[in-house]
Amino acid sequence: MEDVLTIGGKEIKSRLFIGTGKFSSLDLMRRAISAAGAEVATVAMRRIDLKNRGPNILSGIPEGCTVMINTSGARNAEEAIRIARLARAGGLGNWVKIEITADPKYLMPDNLETLKATETLTKEGFFCFPYVNPDLVFGRHLLEAGAAAVMPLGAPIGSNRGLKTKELVRIMVEELPIPIIVDAGLGRPSHACECLEMGCAAVLVNTAIAIAEDPVAMAKAFSLAVAAGRMAYKTGITEAVSYARASSPLTGFLGSPGDGS
Amino acid sequence: MITVKINGKVTNIGQDVRTVWDVIQKEGLTPDEVVVEYNLQVLPRDSWGITNLKEGDSLEILSFVGGG
């Protein structure tokens, strides 16, 4: 049976979601997303600069991708709700990554405001993907509020430091009956692999791909790592032990006591 | 002369600008690529042409950008 992630009313094959910030060109971004086979991409929304207009980011996302609005820039629930509504009016679907940050240095999410936004937007028919500090009990509140998934951070946004929150994320994976998607801070394919190996449903990566010397190759590397981690998780990873276990039989070696023949 | 706030900036709109649609036209924006919030409410595209601007109105004109 094919291994698909059923989420937000869709069936997703690629467990690598890609953020569209920081790419040096739309063409490079399009090729990176395609190379990874990613099916979900995030975008943000900003006031238009009437003097200096950028290209239309949506034109750099391959057809068929689910585009999820990220409410980044929102400082409270009210702003996040406004952004989600505007994005929907602007033609995006009903997937929203709720990112509410009030801390300028570490961009740490405001869990309380995120919960409020999740409650409101779920009632308005959105599939909510709240970006939060990892915490089991808080995850349960989000579940109750109707979140489609929970997106705990691995490390501060853009820091490339990896899954620093591993133990807390592990508990969420074990206990919460909704997809856990690690978002933020993953800097290397091995970080992404680690998340999938331990049972996370997917990862969202942006900076590590976008600012790589070759974003297309790096996107592909991340997708392979994600697929490997997922396959290992599904197969069942063997337990670590503290003593040695020989990989080849220890009997019948030259000079060892034989059977006398 | 009517003044409205456009993206946070107090702006005198010209005599020829009456509706939200006129603002979009005047700025040379591609309608498909922008979203408008009028006095904190989403303003659907089909209402741009029938929404007359009044003194003190607040308009936010936004577009999608790259983001994680």
XYZ file of C-alpha atoms in Angstrom:
329
model
C 0.000 0.000 0.000
C 1.282 3.409 -0.867
C 2.487 5.468 2.070
C 0.566 8.727 1.912
C 0.036 11.430 4.456
C -3.648 12.239 4.754
C -3.853 15.777 5.983
C -5.982 18.869 5.529
C -8.386 17.028 3.241
C -5.607 15.907 0.897
C -3.330 12.960 0.332
C 0.320 13.956 0.209
C 3.119 11.684 -0.946
C 6.121 13.906 -0.288
C 6.783 14.542 3.358
C 9.055 17.463 2.593
C 7.253 20.803 2.661
C 9.259 23.695 1.264
C 9.204 27.360 2.244
C 9.644 29.898 -0.544
C 11.643 32.607 1.235
C 15.190 33.665 0.372
C 15.579 31.970 -3.029
C 17.748 34.048 -5.344
C 15.363 33.603 -8.273
C 11.922 32.229 -8.983
C 13.336 29.909 -11.599
C 15.754 28.368 -9.109
C 12.948 27.998 -6.608
C 10.680 26.296 -9.101
C 13.423 23.859 -10.062
C 14.258 23.132 -6.401
C 10.635 22.379 -5.502
C 10.310 20.154 -8.574
C 13.584 18.331 -7.892
C 12.386 17.491 -4.398
C 8.971 16.406 -5.660
C 7.493 18.597 -2.922
C 3.722 18.942 -2.966
C 3.333 21.644 -0.339
C 4.920 25.093 -0.418
C 4.444 28.015 1.938
C 4.237 31.699 1.086
C 3.847 34.826 3.180
C 1.966 38.054 2.648
C 3.195 41.627 2.904
C 2.087 45.148 2.157
C 2.868 45.915 -1.420
C 5.771 48.303 -1.947
C 4.339 50.757 -4.440
C 7.777 51.931 -5.505
C 9.652 48.687 -5.667
C 7.519 45.780 -6.776
C 8.865 42.259 -6.671
C 7.925 39.368 -8.926
C 4.813 37.309 -8.217
C 6.004 34.514 -5.940
C 3.110 32.256 -6.944
C 4.459 32.077 -10.476
C 7.529 30.269 -9.120
C 5.580 27.417 -7.545
C 5.059 24.348 -9.743
C 1.497 23.568 -10.712
C -0.230 21.052 -8.501
C 1.531 22.179 -5.326
C -0.666 23.007 -2.384
C 0.201 26.549 -1.392
C -0.110 27.269 2.291
C -0.162 30.813 3.622
C 2.230 31.441 6.481
C 1.029 34.219 8.753
C 4.595 35.251 9.500
C 4.853 38.869 10.513
C 1.743 38.557 12.671
C 2.355 39.605 16.258
C -0.952 38.419 17.676
C -3.965 36.252 16.878
C -5.911 39.093 15.326
C -3.204 39.853 12.769
C -2.760 36.179 11.912
C -6.507 35.835 11.358
C -6.522 38.872 9.072
C -3.656 37.476 7.007
C -5.337 34.083 6.636
C -8.582 35.675 5.469
C -6.760 37.925 3.017
C -4.801 35.011 1.596
C -7.975 33.058 1.002
C -9.557 36.058 -0.671
C -6.413 36.279 -2.780
C -7.029 32.833 -4.189
C -5.085 30.502 -1.913
C -6.796 27.480 -0.452
C -7.698 26.909 3.146
C -4.390 25.681 4.524
C -2.779 28.094 6.947
C 0.455 27.868 8.862
C -0.191 29.996 11.906
C 3.061 31.670 12.821
C 2.810 34.358 15.456
C 6.062 35.723 16.759
C 6.490 38.513 19.233
C 10.150 37.971 20.041
C 12.425 39.689 17.522
C 15.656 37.943 18.479
C 14.689 34.265 18.471
C 11.352 34.569 16.628
C 9.838 32.300 19.229
C 6.171 31.533 18.653
C 3.528 32.937 20.981
C 1.703 29.729 21.827
C -1.248 31.423 23.532
C -2.044 33.726 20.607
C -1.492 30.822 18.227
C -4.133 28.797 20.040
C -6.622 31.673 19.780
C -6.010 31.993 16.058
C -6.332 28.227 15.606
C -9.729 28.223 17.312
C -11.082 31.061 15.199
C -9.687 29.980 11.845
C -10.744 26.361 12.277
C -14.312 27.579 12.762
C -13.969 29.540 9.534
C -13.125 26.390 7.618
C -9.345 26.628 7.539
C -7.025 23.688 8.052
C -4.695 25.068 10.692
C -1.031 24.170 10.997
C 0.112 26.011 14.115
C 3.843 26.680 14.499
C 4.593 26.304 18.195
C 7.042 25.613 20.930
C 6.939 21.862 21.456
C 4.795 20.901 24.423
C 2.532 17.900 24.793
C -0.172 19.517 26.876
C -0.292 22.542 24.639
C -0.505 20.180 21.682
C -3.629 18.696 23.238
C -5.166 22.165 23.435
C -4.431 22.643 19.731
C -5.960 19.271 18.947
C -9.085 20.256 20.843
C -9.161 23.535 18.917
C -9.251 21.534 15.692
C -5.689 21.851 14.390
C -4.952 19.738 11.303
C -1.371 19.181 12.456
C 1.062 20.625 14.941
C 4.322 22.185 13.815
C 6.846 22.295 16.635
C 10.102 24.086 16.027
C 13.376 22.161 15.879
C 15.478 25.256 16.547
C 15.008 28.996 15.968
C 13.873 29.939 12.451
C 16.712 30.090 9.961
C 19.295 28.908 12.499
C 20.146 25.599 10.767
C 20.867 24.068 14.153
C 18.825 20.907 13.822
C 16.377 19.147 16.094
C 17.361 20.737 19.400
C 13.927 20.016 20.825
C 14.080 16.293 20.130
C 12.884 14.934 23.461
C 9.851 17.219 23.589
C 8.964 16.483 19.974
C 9.330 12.751 20.617
C 6.740 12.938 23.396
C 4.342 14.789 21.093
C 4.802 12.185 18.358
C 4.132 9.419 20.844
C 1.049 10.913 22.427
C -0.756 13.121 19.931
C -3.063 11.521 17.348
C -2.436 14.195 14.721
C 0.532 14.713 12.381
C 3.588 16.331 13.922
C 5.542 18.356 11.364
C 8.871 19.754 12.468
C 9.257 23.269 11.214
C 12.188 25.651 11.538
C 15.817 25.206 12.320
C 16.566 22.112 10.239
C 19.864 22.784 8.504
C 20.920 19.488 6.971
C 19.290 16.508 5.317
C 20.355 14.375 8.303
C 18.304 16.641 10.590
C 15.232 16.046 8.441
C 15.928 12.321 8.319
C 16.117 12.234 12.124
C 12.628 13.766 12.373
C 11.055 11.235 10.020
C 12.901 8.315 11.620
C 11.313 9.107 14.970
C 7.820 9.268 13.520
C 7.223 12.877 12.592
C 4.764 13.047 9.713
C 6.739 15.583 7.670
C 9.172 18.483 7.886
C 9.113 22.005 6.551
C 12.436 23.344 5.280
C 13.212 26.710 3.781
C 16.497 28.437 4.600
C 18.725 25.361 4.356
C 17.546 24.774 0.792
C 17.088 28.343 -0.384
C 20.529 29.623 0.566
C 22.478 26.477 -0.334
C 25.087 26.909 -3.031
C 22.956 24.668 -5.240
C 19.371 24.820 -3.975
C 18.167 22.304 -6.563
C 20.640 19.642 -5.429
C 20.028 20.443 -1.770
C 16.268 20.141 -2.208
C 16.810 16.726 -3.758
C 19.140 15.736 -0.895
C 16.496 16.728 1.651
C 13.833 14.752 -0.180
C 15.993 11.625 -0.188
C 16.738 12.038 3.511
C 13.046 12.460 4.292
C 12.149 9.363 2.272
C 14.904 7.348 3.974
C 13.830 8.451 7.430
C 10.221 7.625 6.709
C 11.082 4.200 5.323
C 13.196 3.424 8.400
C 10.385 4.495 10.726
C 7.851 2.336 8.905
C 10.200 -0.631 8.919
C 10.925 -0.430 12.636
C 14.283 0.688 13.936
C 16.207 -1.783 16.069
C 17.001 -0.847 19.635
C 20.433 0.406 20.655
C 22.327 -1.765 23.145
C 25.439 -1.010 25.163
C 27.465 -4.110 24.278
C 28.788 -5.519 21.008
C 26.881 -7.945 18.808
C 29.014 -9.522 16.104
C 27.635 -9.119 12.639
C 29.191 -12.404 11.405
C 29.205 -15.813 13.115
C 32.004 -16.174 15.712
C 32.344 -19.946 15.299
C 34.336 -21.810 12.671
C 37.158 -19.298 12.354
C 40.770 -20.383 11.579
C 42.455 -21.712 14.703
C 39.294 -21.902 16.751
C 38.362 -25.228 18.344
C 36.706 -27.110 15.523
C 34.637 -30.214 15.300
C 37.765 -32.456 14.950
C 37.369 -33.341 11.319
C -9.421 66.660 -1.188
C -9.954 63.304 0.500
C -7.170 61.743 2.546
C -7.074 58.012 3.179
C -4.491 55.752 4.706
C -2.858 53.440 2.175
C -0.582 50.830 3.719
C -0.268 52.961 6.806
C 0.635 56.136 4.944
C -1.729 59.116 4.897
C -2.302 59.854 1.227
C -4.192 62.548 -0.643
C -6.057 60.795 -3.372
C -6.586 62.796 -6.547
C -9.892 64.128 -7.864
C -10.099 61.314 -10.374
C -9.824 58.600 -7.719
C -13.166 57.640 -6.251
C -13.162 53.894 -5.671
C -10.741 51.240 -4.521
C -10.581 50.063 -8.125
C -9.375 53.547 -9.122
C -6.511 53.295 -6.608
C -5.436 49.926 -8.018
C -5.586 51.317 -11.562
C -3.724 54.496 -10.693
C -0.895 52.570 -9.037
C -0.682 50.281 -12.051
C -1.215 47.153 -9.969
C -2.218 43.841 -11.483
C -5.566 43.047 -9.850
C -4.908 39.301 -9.783
C -1.737 39.801 -7.791
C -3.006 41.925 -4.935
C -5.430 41.576 -2.081
C -7.175 44.498 -0.442
C -8.291 45.069 3.096
C -10.676 47.995 3.531
C -11.142 49.298 7.077
C -9.875 45.995 8.495
C -12.228 43.868 6.385
C -11.261 41.791 3.371
C -12.603 43.514 0.271
C -13.411 41.008 -2.480
C -12.298 41.994 -5.968
C -15.823 42.346 -7.246
C -16.439 45.064 -4.651
C -13.455 47.235 -5.558
C -15.371 49.169 -8.194
C -18.372 49.877 -5.984
C -16.480 50.876 -2.859
C -16.249 54.644 -2.739
C -13.469 56.021 -0.611
C -14.332 58.358 2.231
C -12.216 60.668 4.332
C -10.219 58.664 6.898
C -10.653 55.259 5.253
C -7.863 52.766 5.674
C -6.680 50.564 2.818
C -4.146 47.784 3.014
C -2.900 46.500 -0.320
C -0.970 43.271 0.001
C 0.621 40.638 -2.149
C 2.147 37.205 -1.698
C 5.874 37.020 -1.051
C 8.348 34.262 -0.329
C 8.129 32.857 3.163
C 8.681 29.746 5.217
